[in-house]
Each structure stands twice: as C-alpha cells, then as structure tokens.
Amino acid sequence: MLRVAVVGSGPSGCYTAQSLVQRDPGVLVDVLDRLPCPYGLVRYGVAPDHEKIKSLQNNLRTVLEDERVRFLGGVQVGPRGVPVARLRELYHAVVYCVGAATDRRLGIPGEDLRGSWSATEFVSWYSAHPDAVADGFVLGARTAVVIGVGNVAVDVTRMLARGAAELSPTDMPQSALASLASSQVSRIHMVGRRGPSVARFTTKELRELGTLPDTRVTVNPVELEMDPDYVDPSALPAAQRRNIEVLRGWATEPTPSGRHRIRLRFFLRPVELLADGDRVCGVRLERTRPDGRGGLVGTGRYEEIEAQLVLRSVGYRGVALDGLPFDPQRGTVPHVAGRVVREGVAAPGEYVAGWIKRGPTGVIGTNRPCAKETVTSLLEDAPALLRRAVPADPLTALRAEGVRPVEWSGWQAIERAEAELGASLGRGVVKLPDWESLLTAAQGEARD
C-alpha cells in the first residue's frame, strides 16, 4: 500500500490527491495543512463577492471526502513542526504544494510606512485568514493607491468601492464588513508601470469595475495611446484585445458620477512613498515610456498622488521550506517533472506541485495539469518507493509525537460554527477570523 503525504490543501494539493487516487487503486493519501481549514487560496484568496469561483470548494471537498484521502489540518511542516526529514520517514512519498507565501516588494523609500500594505495583507484581512494583521487598513483614509494591474489589484480596488449592502451577503468576517461599510475611501487610483496591452487582469474582472453601484471609472486616453499595441491591437491575443475594448470605452464615453471614483493609470512607476510623520501621505511616480525593444525607460518626469492608503500588488514569491532545496532567484524548489532535485540528483520520494514548483503563474485550473505531471513521476517511481518500510499508519506516529491534527470532522465543526455565527448576525455563513475561534470550534466536535 503506497502512502503519500501531500503538504498543502489548496487546489494544487487537492488536484494532486485526486490524481493519485484516480490512477492508483492502492494509494492512501494524507493531505496536511498548517491551517485548520482546507482549500488554500480558494478560501483565503478568492474575493468574497466571487461566489462562482468560491464554489470550487465543492469540487475540492469531493476530493478530501474520498475514503482514501485524509485531511489533517493544523499540522505545521518544517520549523516548530514536523521536520521534512521526519515526514519523509513516515511516508513512501511526500508532495509539497505550499504555494508562494510572500509578496514581492517594491524596494523604494517609504514602503514600510504606516498605511502601506501588501495587497495580500489586505486580502487576508477581509478573507478572515487567521494570520491576518489587526484591523485599521481604511481607518482615516480618503484616497487609496493600488500599485499593480493584475486581478488581485482589481479585487482589492473593487472591495474598497463595494458598499455594505453588497458585502453583507458574503462570508466576509463581521469586523472587516463593519470597517469597509464605514470607510471614507472615495478615490482609488490603480497604477501600472507598463501599458494596457500587457496588463494582467482578465476582461471579466476588469468589466466588473464598471458595474459597481455609485462608482465612476475613468482612464486617461493619453496614457492609453502611449502603448503602440493599444493604438493597433490587431496583433494581440483575443484576451488583451477585449481588455483594450473595455478601456477604450471608459476613455471615450461619459460615465455617470458616483460616490466612488476609480481611475486607472498606466506608464507610471512608484519611486517613493511620501511620509507625514510615520504615515504614508502620497505616492511619487515617474512617467515611463516604451523603449521600442519590449522594455521601459524612465522619462525623468514625476507626479505625486495624495493617498492615505497604499496597497502593493506586484506579485508573489515562494519561500524556502526548511529541509528542502530552494532556488532564491526563481522562488521555487528545483525539480525535474515534479521530482525534487538535490545537488543535481532527483531525491527519492520528494516531489513538488503548484506555485512552489513552477512559480506564481496561471489560474486555479493550471494546477490540474501541473499536479498530473508530478503524479506521473511519483507513480513511475512507486515500485522503488514501496521497497522502503513505513509505519502502518503515520497518524499514529504523529500523535505519539504530540501532533494534534484537525481532522475532517473538526473542519465540519468549524463550518457549522460559521453557519451559526452568520445566522446570529442575520447574514449567511460568516468566517471565523482567528486561530482561537477556529480551534475552539474544531475541538467542539471532540466534546460532542
């Protein structure tokens, strides 16, 4: 019986487990997660008002409820938890699907001022991630600058412009809902250093900004026309052409007035966050232009935007996991077709899938073929892996070493607690926002 540990219960981890049980009738899979809740970025990264995407949890649930798959939440792998080497002793194979845990930084003066946050910190807060920082994002802010023009940038821009009536039906935690409902942010600038033809948002996400109630979206036609591919988009892929059609409409058509004003800016790169004491009060930006070779050059012309809130959304980066090799340039674990490579040689029984394998690229569905490639490698290696003896049940050994995982019944208890909390507030399901409330809810199952 092949025993496999999958570290991470987000899409890449669940797709890995699914592929394993579908292709090998004799495999048993333990899906380990540091958090007591499954689904990774589908639970803690997808915007709360995107119910269709969040419904992917139902597909991932089917995987984790398979009789040959076991969810073990609240299990830290690495420092202060189960060492990588120990995990390798307990299972024939281990697949790491740990994602990209940190944000890329701008590397400019003022980045650490109060009021300057990574977009991920903001998303974690309104998504009730138990590691989220304390409330206070929108406190005292009237104008926000979102640096980046990808889907995460669009998400946080949209959340800042949403009203309480639209957010109340979501599973957003009550404290975040109250803060956003009372927010005084009325102007939001979304800024990209390149042109509209290479912006990374999808057309569906972009169009949503134009459908927000009581919101006006504008874009400067001069900035759009600096992009040669905007002027003649015929050679662009269809997705980019659709983006340009949306932007062209906002640049040429009058838009209704609204309490919230969203302004999309292009060919501007931040060079400094301006300070009022220890708090951000604005962003200094340099005008860029295409260099004709696919890159950008600075023009030496600058402008400043007043802002009391800056959200930086310029990409993610993988973090080294103690005990695994790591490529700091790419932010990934070195591998060949998913097999972890140590000192130029594939390490028996160690594999990667998802962002830690390929970098933070693609959409949720991209994780499926990525996982299948890794599982193909693992199953090719299975005859050799099975020669090594492992415990009859790794969970027994983990418990003996003091590990107390949140199993599936504990997660179901959390779900019930979140439904009860929502009902008490006159809302639907409302997420529990912190470690204490999550673990208390999970342990309630044990007392029942």
Coordinates of C-alpha atoms in Angstrom, one line a residue:
M1 CA 0.0 0.0 0.0
L2 CA 1.6 3.3 -1.2
R3 CA 1.3 6.0 1.4
V4 CA 1.7 9.6 0.2
A5 CA 1.7 12.9 2.2
V6 CA 0.5 16.0 0.3
V7 CA 1.6 19.2 2.1
G8 CA -1.0 21.9 1.3
S9 CA -4.8 21.6 0.8
G10 CA -5.2 24.3 -1.8
P11 CA -6.1 23.5 -5.4
S12 CA -2.6 22.1 -6.3
G13 CA -2.7 19.8 -3.2
C14 CA -6.3 18.6 -3.8
Y15 CA -5.6 18.0 -7.5
T16 CA -2.5 16.0 -6.6
A17 CA -4.5 13.9 -4.2
Q18 CA -7.3 13.4 -6.8
S19 CA -4.9 12.3 -9.5
L20 CA -3.2 9.8 -7.1
V21 CA -6.4 8.1 -6.0
Q22 CA -7.8 8.1 -9.6
R23 CA -4.7 6.5 -11.1
D24 CA -3.6 4.1 -8.4
P25 CA -6.3 2.0 -6.6
G26 CA -3.7 1.1 -3.9
V27 CA -2.7 4.5 -2.7
L28 CA -3.6 6.2 0.6
V29 CA -3.2 10.0 0.8
D30 CA -2.9 12.3 3.8
V31 CA -3.4 15.9 2.9
L32 CA -1.6 18.0 5.6
D33 CA -2.2 21.8 6.1
R34 CA -0.8 24.3 8.5
L35 CA -4.3 25.8 8.8
P36 CA -7.2 24.0 10.4
C37 CA -9.3 24.8 7.3
P38 CA -8.8 23.3 3.8
Y39 CA -8.9 24.8 0.3
G40 CA -6.0 27.3 0.5
L41 CA -6.4 30.3 -1.7
V42 CA -9.9 29.3 -2.8
R43 CA -10.9 30.0 0.8
Y44 CA -8.4 32.7 1.7
G45 CA -7.6 34.4 -1.7
V46 CA -10.7 34.5 -3.8
A47 CA -12.7 37.7 -3.2
P48 CA -15.8 37.1 -1.0
D49 CA -18.1 38.5 -3.7
H50 CA -16.9 36.0 -6.3
E51 CA -19.3 33.2 -5.3
K52 CA -18.9 31.3 -8.6
I53 CA -15.1 30.9 -8.1
K54 CA -15.5 30.2 -4.4
S55 CA -17.9 27.4 -5.3
L56 CA -14.8 25.5 -6.5
Q57 CA -14.6 24.5 -2.8
N58 CA -17.3 22.0 -3.6
N59 CA -15.1 20.2 -6.1
L60 CA -12.1 20.2 -3.7
R61 CA -14.4 18.9 -0.9
T62 CA -15.2 15.9 -3.1
V63 CA -11.5 15.1 -3.2
L64 CA -11.0 15.4 0.5
E65 CA -14.0 13.3 1.3
D66 CA -12.7 10.4 -0.7
E67 CA -12.4 7.3 1.5
R68 CA -8.7 7.0 0.6
V69 CA -7.9 10.7 1.4
R70 CA -7.5 12.0 4.9
F71 CA -7.4 15.7 5.8
L72 CA -5.0 16.6 8.6
G73 CA -5.3 20.3 9.4
G74 CA -3.3 22.4 11.9
V75 CA -0.1 20.4 11.1
Q76 CA 3.0 22.6 10.7
V77 CA 5.7 21.1 8.5
G78 CA 9.2 22.4 9.0
P79 CA 10.4 24.6 11.9
R80 CA 8.3 24.4 15.0
G81 CA 6.5 21.4 13.5
V82 CA 7.1 18.1 11.8
P83 CA 10.6 18.2 10.2
V84 CA 10.8 17.5 6.5
A85 CA 13.1 14.6 7.2
R86 CA 10.6 13.0 9.7
L87 CA 7.8 13.3 7.2
R88 CA 9.9 11.5 4.7
E89 CA 10.4 8.6 7.2
L90 CA 6.6 8.3 7.8
Y91 CA 5.5 8.2 4.1
H92 CA 6.7 6.5 0.9
A93 CA 6.5 9.9 -0.8
V94 CA 5.8 13.5 0.1
V95 CA 4.5 16.1 -2.4
Y96 CA 4.9 19.7 -1.3
C97 CA 2.2 22.0 -2.6
V98 CA 2.9 25.0 -0.4
G99 CA 2.3 27.8 -2.8
A100 CA 4.1 31.2 -2.8
A101 CA 3.7 32.7 0.7
T102 CA 5.2 36.2 0.4
D103 CA 4.7 39.3 -1.7
R104 CA 7.3 40.9 -3.9
R105 CA 8.4 44.2 -2.6
L106 CA 8.8 47.5 -4.5
G107 CA 12.2 48.3 -3.0
I108 CA 11.5 52.0 -2.7
P109 CA 11.8 54.5 0.2
G110 CA 8.7 54.7 2.4
E111 CA 7.5 51.2 1.7
D112 CA 7.2 50.4 5.4
L113 CA 5.3 53.5 6.4
R114 CA 2.0 53.0 8.3
G115 CA -0.8 52.9 5.7
S116 CA 1.4 51.0 3.2
W117 CA 0.4 47.3 3.0
S118 CA 0.8 44.5 0.6
A119 CA -2.4 43.6 -1.2
T120 CA -2.1 40.1 0.3
E121 CA -2.3 41.5 3.8
F122 CA -5.5 43.3 2.8
V123 CA -7.0 40.2 1.2
S124 CA -6.1 38.1 4.2
W125 CA -7.9 40.5 6.5
Y126 CA -11.1 40.7 4.5
S127 CA -10.9 36.9 3.9
A128 CA -10.5 36.1 7.6
H129 CA -7.1 34.4 7.3
P130 CA -6.1 33.6 10.9
D131 CA -2.7 35.1 10.4
A132 CA -4.1 38.4 9.2
V133 CA -2.9 41.6 10.8
A134 CA -5.1 43.7 13.0
D135 CA -7.8 45.9 11.6
G136 CA -7.0 49.5 10.5
F137 CA -6.5 49.4 6.8
V138 CA -9.1 52.0 5.8
L139 CA -9.1 54.0 9.1
G140 CA -8.6 57.7 8.3
A141 CA -8.1 57.1 4.6
R142 CA -9.9 59.1 1.9
T143 CA -7.8 58.2 -1.1
A144 CA -6.1 54.9 -1.9
V145 CA -3.4 54.0 -4.5
V146 CA -3.3 50.3 -5.6
I147 CA 0.0 49.6 -7.3
G148 CA -0.4 46.9 -9.9
V149 CA -2.7 46.0 -12.7
G150 CA -3.5 42.3 -12.2
N151 CA -6.5 40.5 -10.9
V152 CA -5.5 40.9 -7.3
A153 CA -5.2 44.7 -7.8
V154 CA -8.7 44.7 -9.4
D155 CA -10.1 42.6 -6.5
V156 CA -8.8 45.0 -3.8
T157 CA -9.9 48.0 -5.8
R158 CA -13.4 46.5 -6.0
M159 CA -13.6 45.7 -2.3
L160 CA -12.7 49.3 -1.5
A161 CA -15.6 50.5 -3.7
R162 CA -18.2 48.0 -2.6
G163 CA -21.0 49.0 -0.2
A164 CA -22.3 47.3 2.9
A165 CA -25.4 46.1 1.1
E166 CA -23.3 44.2 -1.5
L167 CA -20.8 42.8 1.0
S168 CA -23.2 41.7 3.8
P169 CA -24.4 38.6 1.9
T170 CA -20.8 37.4 1.6
D171 CA -18.8 35.3 4.1
M172 CA -16.6 38.3 5.0
P173 CA -15.8 38.5 8.7
Q174 CA -18.0 40.9 10.7
S175 CA -15.2 43.2 11.7
A176 CA -14.0 43.7 8.1
L177 CA -17.5 44.2 6.9
A178 CA -18.0 46.9 9.6
S179 CA -14.8 48.6 8.7
L180 CA -15.4 48.7 4.9
A181 CA -19.0 49.8 5.5
S182 CA -17.9 52.8 7.4
S183 CA -14.9 53.5 5.1
Q184 CA -14.4 57.1 3.9
V185 CA -12.3 56.0 0.9
S186 CA -13.9 57.6 -2.2
R187 CA -11.0 57.8 -4.7
I188 CA -9.0 54.8 -5.8
H189 CA -6.1 55.0 -8.3
M190 CA -4.9 51.7 -9.8
V191 CA -1.4 52.3 -11.2
G192 CA 0.7 50.2 -13.6
R193 CA 4.2 50.9 -14.8
R194 CA 3.5 49.4 -18.3
G195 CA 0.8 49.9 -20.8
P196 CA -2.7 48.5 -21.1
S197 CA -1.8 45.8 -23.6
V198 CA 0.3 43.9 -21.1
A199 CA -1.9 44.4 -18.0
R200 CA -2.5 41.1 -16.3
F201 CA -6.2 41.5 -15.3
T202 CA -8.8 39.4 -17.1
T203 CA -11.6 41.1 -19.0
K204 CA -14.3 39.7 -16.7
E205 CA -12.6 41.2 -13.7
L206 CA -11.9 44.5 -15.4
R207 CA -15.5 44.9 -16.6
E208 CA -16.8 44.3 -13.0
L209 CA -15.3 47.7 -12.0
G210 CA -17.7 49.4 -14.5
T211 CA -20.8 47.7 -12.9
L212 CA -20.2 48.8 -9.3
P213 CA -23.1 50.8 -8.0
D214 CA -22.5 54.5 -7.3
T215 CA -19.0 54.2 -8.9
R216 CA -17.3 56.1 -11.8
V217 CA -14.4 54.5 -13.6
T218 CA -12.1 56.7 -15.7
V219 CA -8.9 56.3 -17.7
N220 CA -6.6 58.8 -19.3
P221 CA -6.7 58.4 -23.1
V222 CA -3.3 59.9 -23.5
E223 CA -1.7 57.2 -21.3
L224 CA -3.5 54.5 -23.3
E225 CA -2.3 55.9 -26.6
M226 CA 1.3 55.7 -25.4
D227 CA 1.0 52.0 -25.9
P228 CA 1.6 51.1 -29.6
D229 CA -0.4 47.9 -29.2
Y230 CA -3.4 49.9 -27.8
V231 CA -3.3 52.1 -30.9
D232 CA -3.3 49.0 -33.2
P233 CA -4.4 45.9 -31.1
S234 CA -4.8 43.7 -34.2
A235 CA -1.8 41.5 -33.4
L236 CA -2.7 41.0 -29.7
P237 CA -4.3 37.8 -28.3
A238 CA -8.1 38.0 -28.0
A239 CA -8.0 38.5 -24.2
Q240 CA -5.8 41.6 -24.5
R241 CA -7.9 42.9 -27.3
R242 CA -11.0 42.6 -25.1
N243 CA -9.3 44.5 -22.3
I244 CA -8.4 47.3 -24.7
E245 CA -12.1 47.5 -25.8
V246 CA -13.2 48.0 -22.2
L247 CA -10.6 50.6 -21.5
R248 CA -11.3 52.4 -24.8
G249 CA -15.0 52.7 -23.7
W250 CA -14.0 54.2 -20.4
A251 CA -11.7 56.7 -22.1
T252 CA -14.2 57.9 -24.7
E253 CA -17.6 57.6 -23.2
P254 CA -19.0 59.9 -20.5
T255 CA -19.5 58.0 -17.3
P256 CA -22.1 58.7 -14.6
S257 CA -21.0 60.4 -11.4
G258 CA -20.7 58.3 -8.2
R259 CA -19.5 58.4 -4.6
H260 CA -16.5 56.3 -5.5
R261 CA -14.2 57.2 -8.3
I262 CA -11.8 54.6 -9.7
R263 CA -9.0 55.9 -12.0
L264 CA -6.8 53.5 -14.0
R265 CA -3.3 54.9 -14.7
F266 CA -0.6 53.4 -17.0
F267 CA 3.1 54.1 -17.7
L268 CA 3.8 55.3 -14.1
R269 CA 6.2 53.6 -11.7
P270 CA 6.4 54.4 -8.0
V271 CA 9.7 55.7 -6.9
E272 CA 8.8 56.8 -3.3
L273 CA 6.0 56.6 -0.8
L274 CA 5.7 60.1 0.8
A275 CA 5.5 60.5 4.6
D276 CA 3.6 62.6 7.0
G277 CA 5.5 61.6 10.2
D278 CA 5.5 57.8 10.2
R279 CA 2.4 57.5 8.0
V280 CA 2.1 57.4 4.2
C281 CA 0.5 60.6 2.7
G282 CA 1.2 60.1 -1.0
V283 CA 3.0 58.3 -3.8
R284 CA 5.7 59.8 -6.1
L285 CA 5.6 58.3 -9.5
E286 CA 7.9 58.6 -12.6
R287 CA 6.4 58.6 -16.1
T288 CA 7.7 55.7 -18.1
R289 CA 7.6 55.0 -21.9
P290 CA 8.2 52.0 -24.1
D291 CA 11.8 51.7 -25.3
G292 CA 10.9 50.0 -28.5
R293 CA 12.5 46.7 -27.5
G294 CA 9.8 45.4 -25.2
G295 CA 11.0 47.2 -22.1
L296 CA 10.6 50.6 -20.4
V297 CA 12.6 53.6 -19.7
G298 CA 12.0 56.4 -17.2
T299 CA 11.4 59.9 -18.6
G300 CA 12.6 61.9 -15.6
R301 CA 9.1 63.4 -15.3
Y302 CA 7.3 62.9 -12.0
E303 CA 3.9 63.4 -10.4
E304 CA 2.5 62.9 -6.9
I305 CA -0.8 61.4 -5.8
E306 CA -2.1 62.1 -2.4
A307 CA -3.0 58.9 -0.6
Q308 CA -3.5 57.7 3.0
L309 CA -3.7 54.0 1.9
V310 CA -1.3 52.3 -0.4
L311 CA -1.8 48.6 -1.4
R312 CA 1.1 47.0 -3.2
S313 CA 0.1 44.2 -5.7
V314 CA 3.2 43.4 -7.7
G315 CA 3.3 39.6 -7.5
Y316 CA 4.1 36.7 -5.1
R317 CA 7.2 34.9 -4.2
G318 CA 7.9 31.4 -2.9
V319 CA 9.5 30.9 0.5
A320 CA 12.2 28.3 1.3
L321 CA 10.9 25.4 3.4
D322 CA 13.5 24.3 5.9
G323 CA 14.8 20.9 4.8
L324 CA 14.1 21.4 1.1
P325 CA 16.4 22.8 -1.6
F326 CA 15.4 26.3 -2.9
D327 CA 16.2 28.5 -5.9
P328 CA 16.1 32.0 -4.5
Q329 CA 16.2 33.6 -7.9
R330 CA 13.0 31.9 -9.1
G331 CA 11.5 31.4 -5.7
T332 CA 10.9 27.7 -6.4
V333 CA 12.1 24.3 -5.4
P334 CA 14.5 22.8 -8.1
H335 CA 12.8 19.9 -9.8
V336 CA 12.5 17.8 -12.9
A337 CA 8.9 16.9 -13.9
G338 CA 8.0 17.4 -10.2
R339 CA 10.8 15.4 -8.7
V340 CA 12.8 17.4 -6.2
V341 CA 16.4 17.8 -7.2
R342 CA 19.1 17.8 -4.6
E343 CA 22.7 18.6 -5.7
G344 CA 21.8 17.8 -9.3
V345 CA 20.1 14.5 -8.5
A346 CA 16.4 13.6 -8.1
A347 CA 15.7 12.9 -4.4
P348 CA 13.7 9.7 -4.0
G349 CA 10.2 10.2 -2.7
E350 CA 10.2 14.0 -2.7
Y351 CA 8.0 16.0 -5.1
V352 CA 6.5 19.4 -5.7
A353 CA 3.4 20.7 -7.4
G354 CA 1.8 24.1 -7.8
W355 CA 3.4 27.5 -7.3
I356 CA 6.4 26.2 -5.4
K357 CA 7.1 24.1 -8.4
R358 CA 6.5 26.5 -11.3
G359 CA 6.3 29.9 -9.7
P360 CA 3.2 32.1 -9.1
T361 CA 1.7 31.8 -12.6
G362 CA -1.6 30.6 -14.2
V363 CA -5.1 30.4 -12.8
I364 CA -6.6 27.8 -10.5
G365 CA -7.2 25.3 -13.3
T366 CA -3.5 25.5 -14.3
N367 CA -2.8 23.4 -11.1
R368 CA -4.5 20.4 -12.6
P369 CA -2.1 19.5 -15.4
C370 CA 0.8 20.6 -13.1
A371 CA -0.3 18.1 -10.5
K372 CA -0.8 15.3 -13.1
E373 CA 2.7 15.7 -14.3
T374 CA 4.1 15.4 -10.7
V375 CA 1.8 12.4 -10.0
T376 CA 3.0 10.7 -13.2
S377 CA 6.6 11.0 -11.9
L378 CA 5.6 9.7 -8.5
L379 CA 3.8 6.7 -9.8
E380 CA 6.7 5.8 -12.1
D381 CA 8.9 5.8 -9.0
A382 CA 6.4 3.8 -6.9
P383 CA 7.9 0.3 -7.3
A384 CA 11.2 1.6 -5.8
L385 CA 9.5 3.7 -3.2
L386 CA 7.5 0.7 -1.9
R387 CA 10.6 -1.2 -1.0
R388 CA 11.1 1.1 2.0
A389 CA 9.1 0.2 5.1
V390 CA 7.0 3.0 6.6
P391 CA 4.6 2.9 9.7
A392 CA 1.3 1.1 9.2
D393 CA -0.4 4.5 10.0
P394 CA 1.7 7.6 10.0
L395 CA -1.0 9.4 12.0
T396 CA -0.4 7.1 15.0
A397 CA 3.2 8.0 14.9
L398 CA 2.4 11.8 14.6
R399 CA 0.1 11.6 17.6
A400 CA 2.7 9.9 19.6
E401 CA 5.0 12.8 18.9
G402 CA 2.5 15.4 20.1
V403 CA 0.8 16.4 16.9
R404 CA -2.9 17.0 17.3
P405 CA -4.4 17.5 13.8
V406 CA -7.8 18.9 13.0
E407 CA -9.4 16.1 11.0
W408 CA -12.3 16.3 8.7
S409 CA -14.9 16.1 11.5
G410 CA -13.2 19.1 13.1
W411 CA -13.4 21.1 9.8
Q412 CA -17.1 20.2 9.6
A413 CA -17.5 21.6 13.2
I414 CA -15.9 24.8 12.0
E415 CA -18.3 25.0 9.1
R416 CA -21.2 24.6 11.5
A417 CA -19.9 27.3 13.8
E418 CA -19.5 29.7 10.9
A419 CA -23.1 29.0 9.8
E420 CA -24.3 29.6 13.4
L421 CA -22.3 32.8 13.6
G422 CA -23.8 34.1 10.3
A423 CA -27.4 33.2 11.5
S424 CA -26.8 35.1 14.8
L425 CA -25.8 38.2 12.7
G426 CA -28.6 37.9 10.3
R427 CA -26.2 37.0 7.5
G428 CA -25.3 33.8 5.6
V429 CA -22.1 31.9 6.5
V430 CA -19.6 34.2 8.3
K431 CA -16.0 33.2 8.6
L432 CA -14.3 32.8 12.0
P433 CA -11.4 35.2 11.8
D434 CA -8.7 34.0 14.2
W435 CA -6.9 30.9 15.4
E436 CA -8.6 30.8 18.8
S437 CA -12.1 30.7 17.4
L438 CA -11.2 28.2 14.7
L439 CA -9.5 25.8 17.0
T440 CA -12.3 26.2 19.7
A441 CA -14.9 25.3 17.0
A442 CA -12.9 22.3 15.8
Q443 CA -12.4 21.0 19.3
G444 CA -16.1 21.3 19.9
E445 CA -16.6 18.3 17.7
A446 CA -14.4 16.2 20.1
R447 CA -16.6 17.2 23.0
D448 CA -19.9 16.3 21.3

